[in-house]
Amino acid sequence: MPSQNPVFIPGPTNIPEALRRAVDMPTMDHRSAEFADILQPALSGVKRVLRSEAGEVFLFPATGTGGWEVAISNTLSPGDRVLAARHGMFSARWIDLCRRHGLDVVEVGAAWGESLPVHRFREILEADRDHRIRAVLATHNETATGVVSDIAALREAMDGERHPALLMVDGVSSIGSMDFRMDAWGVDVAVTGSQKGFMLPAGLAIVAMSPKALAAVESATLPRCYFDIRDMRAACPGSGYPYTPPVGLINGLRVATDMLLGEGLAAVFARHARIAEGVRRAVAAWGMSLCARRPEIWSNTVSAILTPEGFDSGALVAHAAKRYGVAFGAGLGDVAGKLFRIGHLGRLSEAQALLGLAVAEMAMADMGLELRLGTGVAAAQEYYRSKTP
Ligand SMILES: *Cc1c(COP(=O)(O)O)cnc(C)c1O
């Protein structure tokens, strides 16, 4: 029996009671008008969260990774060149997915802990005079390192070079928790999943496409079937689906977007910023530092905390789970064993964040790290008390 402690992994996030109820639905005919009353508000709610008027939203039974596959397979053709940075586990996985689809990836390396190198991207786009690069891929929030990248600056660089490539953004751990502006940033494909900012169980790949991306769908020749946007578009006007949709999850998404928009996106983002800053104050009080190298790129949805040289952060995460029933995120890929992550996205409160910090302190002390119990918690408490929501 799982404990009722909140989780502090950076997704899946804690599911609010109202959303658990919304997902729990009796069987319904997904070809009925009743289903349309669930699907349409879910789609328009997502559009509002994405700040998109022009885009079209698609919900596939999958997860964020499936959303990448939707993005790639619907807009590109075998051998197409794409530009991407590798600066964490998720950006690395996206590159791998592209290669396995037969795409030609121009890969830019960057330190794990750094953001997408917009400067370097601009140089590469400038040199690409015959516009062989068909898509630029960006991971808005690198969940492995707790680093946010500047998508507006990337769009500015692309426009500055008058480069026509599609801009595809992985917003899996930012959308619904941090500022994201699909139209204003000229994002052509935005990808997320149901289990992070939308606070639902995993199971939906949420993909939005700009008119320019939708035009590319017509000429793209990568194989796709289950994820074919054309089938989804053909079925959706009548609120149909090309196959059986996960009705409960879609109903959950309808309620989740209501919750986010009801709180107000600005308030949601401010809450995440406040909770994240409390966590960062705690980290500083512990005398530790973040994997993210500069304050400008600190993520408000996940903090990746470096542990001392020679210490196994994986053992810390395992101990916290076993002894205290609290899940933190482990280090992934290049940073495995070197850091642990506190996820603070979704419907998290200050009170819950303090619980996570208190448990992290106990677990670190148990594991022999030098720290005085209560120092991080007190730093966060002081910060939270000083900030009125
Ligand atoms: C979680 C995550 C993914 C992968 O999503 P899945 O739903 O696990 O397939 C992709 N990118 C980022 C940035 C993520 O945080």
PDB file of C-alpha atoms in Angstrom, residues 120-246:
ATOM      1  CA  ARG A 120      25.794  28.331 -31.328  1.00  0.00           C
ATOM      2  CA  PHE A 121      22.428  27.489 -32.857  1.00  0.00           C
ATOM      3  CA  ARG A 122      22.362  30.875 -34.526  1.00  0.00           C
ATOM      4  CA  GLU A 123      25.813  30.309 -36.048  1.00  0.00           C
ATOM      5  CA  ILE A 124      24.756  26.952 -37.419  1.00  0.00           C
ATOM      6  CA  LEU A 125      21.543  28.378 -38.854  1.00  0.00           C
ATOM      7  CA  GLU A 126      23.473  31.241 -40.422  1.00  0.00           C
ATOM      8  CA  ALA A 127      25.842  28.780 -42.112  1.00  0.00           C
ATOM      9  CA  ASP A 128      22.883  26.734 -43.364  1.00  0.00           C
ATOM     10  CA  ARG A 129      22.299  28.941 -46.395  1.00  0.00           C
ATOM     11  CA  ASP A 130      20.350  26.434 -48.450  1.00  0.00           C
ATOM     12  CA  HIS A 131      18.072  25.690 -45.497  1.00  0.00           C
ATOM     13  CA  ARG A 132      18.792  22.012 -45.235  1.00  0.00           C
ATOM     14  CA  ILE A 133      17.825  22.102 -41.566  1.00  0.00           C
ATOM     15  CA  ARG A 134      14.127  21.383 -41.451  1.00  0.00           C
ATOM     16  CA  ALA A 135      13.532  21.550 -37.723  1.00  0.00           C
ATOM     17  CA  VAL A 136      15.106  23.018 -34.604  1.00  0.00           C
ATOM     18  CA  LEU A 137      14.473  20.991 -31.461  1.00  0.00           C
ATOM     19  CA  ALA A 138      14.498  22.502 -28.004  1.00  0.00           C
ATOM     20  CA  THR A 139      13.887  21.096 -24.562  1.00  0.00           C
ATOM     21  CA  HIS A 140      12.326  24.008 -22.719  1.00  0.00           C
ATOM     22  CA  ASN A 141      12.941  22.557 -19.289  1.00  0.00           C
ATOM     23  CA  GLU A 142      15.644  19.877 -18.973  1.00  0.00           C
ATOM     24  CA  THR A 143      14.165  17.781 -16.207  1.00  0.00           C
ATOM     25  CA  ALA A 144      17.397  15.855 -15.665  1.00  0.00           C
ATOM     26  CA  THR A 145      19.383  18.951 -14.722  1.00  0.00           C
ATOM     27  CA  GLY A 146      16.745  21.491 -13.665  1.00  0.00           C
ATOM     28  CA  VAL A 147      17.660  23.885 -16.449  1.00  0.00           C
ATOM     29  CA  VAL A 148      15.314  26.133 -18.379  1.00  0.00           C
ATOM     30  CA  SER A 149      16.184  27.358 -21.868  1.00  0.00           C
ATOM     31  CA  ASP A 150      15.132  30.603 -23.490  1.00  0.00           C
ATOM     32  CA  ILE A 151      12.702  29.712 -26.274  1.00  0.00           C
ATOM     33  CA  ALA A 152      11.922  33.347 -27.104  1.00  0.00           C
ATOM     34  CA  ALA A 153      15.636  33.979 -27.702  1.00  0.00           C
ATOM     35  CA  LEU A 154      15.846  30.896 -29.889  1.00  0.00           C
ATOM     36  CA  ARG A 155      12.919  32.114 -31.992  1.00  0.00           C
ATOM     37  CA  GLU A 156      14.603  35.502 -32.246  1.00  0.00           C
ATOM     38  CA  ALA A 157      17.789  33.833 -33.488  1.00  0.00           C
ATOM     39  CA  MET A 158      15.858  31.839 -36.088  1.00  0.00           C
ATOM     40  CA  ASP A 159      14.005  34.936 -37.262  1.00  0.00           C
ATOM     41  CA  GLY A 160      17.232  36.909 -37.266  1.00  0.00           C
ATOM     42  CA  GLU A 161      18.632  34.428 -39.782  1.00  0.00           C
ATOM     43  CA  ARG A 162      15.300  34.288 -41.617  1.00  0.00           C
ATOM     44  CA  HIS A 163      15.518  30.541 -41.239  1.00  0.00           C
ATOM     45  CA  PRO A 164      12.345  28.654 -42.174  1.00  0.00           C
ATOM     46  CA  ALA A 165      12.930  25.545 -40.004  1.00  0.00           C
ATOM     47  CA  LEU A 166      10.120  24.401 -37.776  1.00  0.00           C
ATOM     48  CA  LEU A 167      10.621  25.114 -34.086  1.00  0.00           C
ATOM     49  CA  MET A 168       9.697  22.081 -31.995  1.00  0.00           C
ATOM     50  CA  VAL A 169       9.662  22.420 -28.236  1.00  0.00           C
ATOM     51  CA  ASP A 170       9.548  19.767 -25.547  1.00  0.00           C
ATOM     52  CA  GLY A 171       7.531  21.453 -22.842  1.00  0.00           C
ATOM     53  CA  VAL A 172       6.798  18.258 -20.943  1.00  0.00           C
ATOM     54  CA  SER A 173       8.017  19.575 -17.592  1.00  0.00           C
ATOM     55  CA  SER A 174       7.249  23.257 -18.147  1.00  0.00           C
ATOM     56  CA  ILE A 175       3.818  23.561 -19.746  1.00  0.00           C
ATOM     57  CA  GLY A 176       1.192  24.285 -17.123  1.00  0.00           C
ATOM     58  CA  SER A 177       3.827  25.164 -14.513  1.00  0.00           C
ATOM     59  CA  MET A 178       6.074  27.764 -16.123  1.00  0.00           C
ATOM     60  CA  ASP A 179       5.475  30.542 -18.616  1.00  0.00           C
ATOM     61  CA  PHE A 180       4.998  29.094 -22.097  1.00  0.00           C
ATOM     62  CA  ARG A 181       3.791  31.138 -25.058  1.00  0.00           C
ATOM     63  CA  MET A 182       3.232  29.069 -28.127  1.00  0.00           C
ATOM     64  CA  ASP A 183       2.133  31.845 -30.476  1.00  0.00           C
ATOM     65  CA  ALA A 184       4.315  34.649 -29.147  1.00  0.00           C
ATOM     66  CA  TRP A 185       7.426  32.456 -29.320  1.00  0.00           C
ATOM     67  CA  GLY A 186       6.530  31.101 -32.750  1.00  0.00           C
ATOM     68  CA  VAL A 187       6.549  27.507 -31.545  1.00  0.00           C
ATOM     69  CA  ASP A 188       5.489  25.208 -34.387  1.00  0.00           C
ATOM     70  CA  VAL A 189       5.155  22.009 -32.406  1.00  0.00           C
ATOM     71  CA  ALA A 190       4.700  21.913 -28.636  1.00  0.00           C
ATOM     72  CA  VAL A 191       4.827  18.593 -26.839  1.00  0.00           C
ATOM     73  CA  THR A 192       3.768  17.619 -23.348  1.00  0.00           C
ATOM     74  CA  GLY A 193       2.129  14.813 -21.426  1.00  0.00           C
ATOM     75  CA  SER A 194      -0.706  14.462 -18.937  1.00  0.00           C
ATOM     76  CA  GLN A 195       1.367  13.535 -15.873  1.00  0.00           C
ATOM     77  CA  LYS A 196       3.394  16.663 -15.184  1.00  0.00           C
ATOM     78  CA  GLY A 197       1.963  20.189 -15.186  1.00  0.00           C
ATOM     79  CA  PHE A 198      -1.516  18.818 -15.874  1.00  0.00           C
ATOM     80  CA  MET A 199      -1.327  16.731 -12.677  1.00  0.00           C
ATOM     81  CA  LEU A 200      -2.977  13.628 -14.165  1.00  0.00           C
ATOM     82  CA  PRO A 201      -1.902  10.016 -14.446  1.00  0.00           C
ATOM     83  CA  ALA A 202       0.378   9.266 -17.391  1.00  0.00           C
ATOM     84  CA  GLY A 203      -1.384   8.268 -20.580  1.00  0.00           C
ATOM     85  CA  LEU A 204      -1.875  11.282 -22.835  1.00  0.00           C
ATOM     86  CA  ALA A 205       0.605  12.760 -25.268  1.00  0.00           C
ATOM     87  CA  ILE A 206      -0.481  16.355 -25.751  1.00  0.00           C
ATOM     88  CA  VAL A 207       0.754  17.912 -28.975  1.00  0.00           C
ATOM     89  CA  ALA A 208      -0.040  21.296 -30.474  1.00  0.00           C
ATOM     90  CA  MET A 209       0.840  22.334 -34.002  1.00  0.00           C
ATOM     91  CA  SER A 210       1.003  25.729 -35.654  1.00  0.00           C
ATOM     92  CA  PRO A 211      -0.524  26.266 -39.115  1.00  0.00           C
ATOM     93  CA  LYS A 212       2.998  25.999 -40.540  1.00  0.00           C
ATOM     94  CA  ALA A 213       3.544  22.604 -38.909  1.00  0.00           C
ATOM     95  CA  LEU A 214       0.116  21.457 -40.092  1.00  0.00           C
ATOM     96  CA  ALA A 215       1.098  22.376 -43.637  1.00  0.00           C
ATOM     97  CA  ALA A 216       4.254  20.269 -43.273  1.00  0.00           C
ATOM     98  CA  VAL A 217       2.103  17.281 -42.267  1.00  0.00           C
ATOM     99  CA  GLU A 218       0.834  17.059 -45.847  1.00  0.00           C
ATOM    100  CA  SER A 219       4.271  16.599 -47.406  1.00  0.00           C
ATOM    101  CA  ALA A 220       6.074  14.641 -44.662  1.00  0.00           C
ATOM    102  CA  THR A 221       6.812  11.040 -45.578  1.00  0.00           C
ATOM    103  CA  LEU A 222       8.081   9.418 -42.397  1.00  0.00           C
ATOM    104  CA  PRO A 223       5.940   6.347 -41.728  1.00  0.00           C
ATOM    105  CA  ARG A 224       3.163   6.845 -39.227  1.00  0.00           C
ATOM    106  CA  CYS A 225      -0.149   5.217 -38.629  1.00  0.00           C
ATOM    107  CA  TYR A 226      -1.350   5.251 -35.032  1.00  0.00           C
ATOM    108  CA  PHE A 227       0.117   8.740 -34.611  1.00  0.00           C
ATOM    109  CA  ASP A 228      -1.060  10.138 -37.946  1.00  0.00           C
ATOM    110  CA  ILE A 229      -2.361  13.661 -37.396  1.00  0.00           C
ATOM    111  CA  ARG A 230      -4.363  13.382 -40.604  1.00  0.00           C
ATOM    112  CA  ASP A 231      -6.518  10.587 -39.189  1.00  0.00           C
ATOM    113  CA  MET A 232      -6.956  12.523 -35.975  1.00  0.00           C
ATOM    114  CA  ARG A 233      -7.980  15.670 -37.841  1.00  0.00           C
ATOM    115  CA  ALA A 234     -10.398  13.769 -40.037  1.00  0.00           C
ATOM    116  CA  ALA A 235     -12.099  12.211 -37.009  1.00  0.00           C
ATOM    117  CA  CYS A 236     -12.015  15.126 -34.614  1.00  0.00           C
ATOM    118  CA  PRO A 237     -14.412  17.649 -36.152  1.00  0.00           C
ATOM    119  CA  GLY A 238     -17.311  15.344 -35.293  1.00  0.00           C
ATOM    120  CA  SER A 239     -15.583  14.790 -31.946  1.00  0.00           C
ATOM    121  CA  GLY A 240     -14.767  11.311 -33.037  1.00  0.00           C
ATOM    122  CA  TYR A 241     -11.468   9.525 -32.616  1.00  0.00           C
ATOM    123  CA  PRO A 242      -9.720   7.264 -35.094  1.00  0.00           C
ATOM    124  CA  TYR A 243      -9.671   4.663 -32.313  1.00  0.00           C
ATOM    125  CA  THR A 244     -10.837   4.298 -28.732  1.00  0.00           C
ATOM    126  CA  PRO A 245      -9.835   7.347 -26.685  1.00  0.00           C
ATOM    127  CA  PRO A 246      -8.965   7.252 -22.959  1.00  0.00           C
TER     128      PRO A 246
END
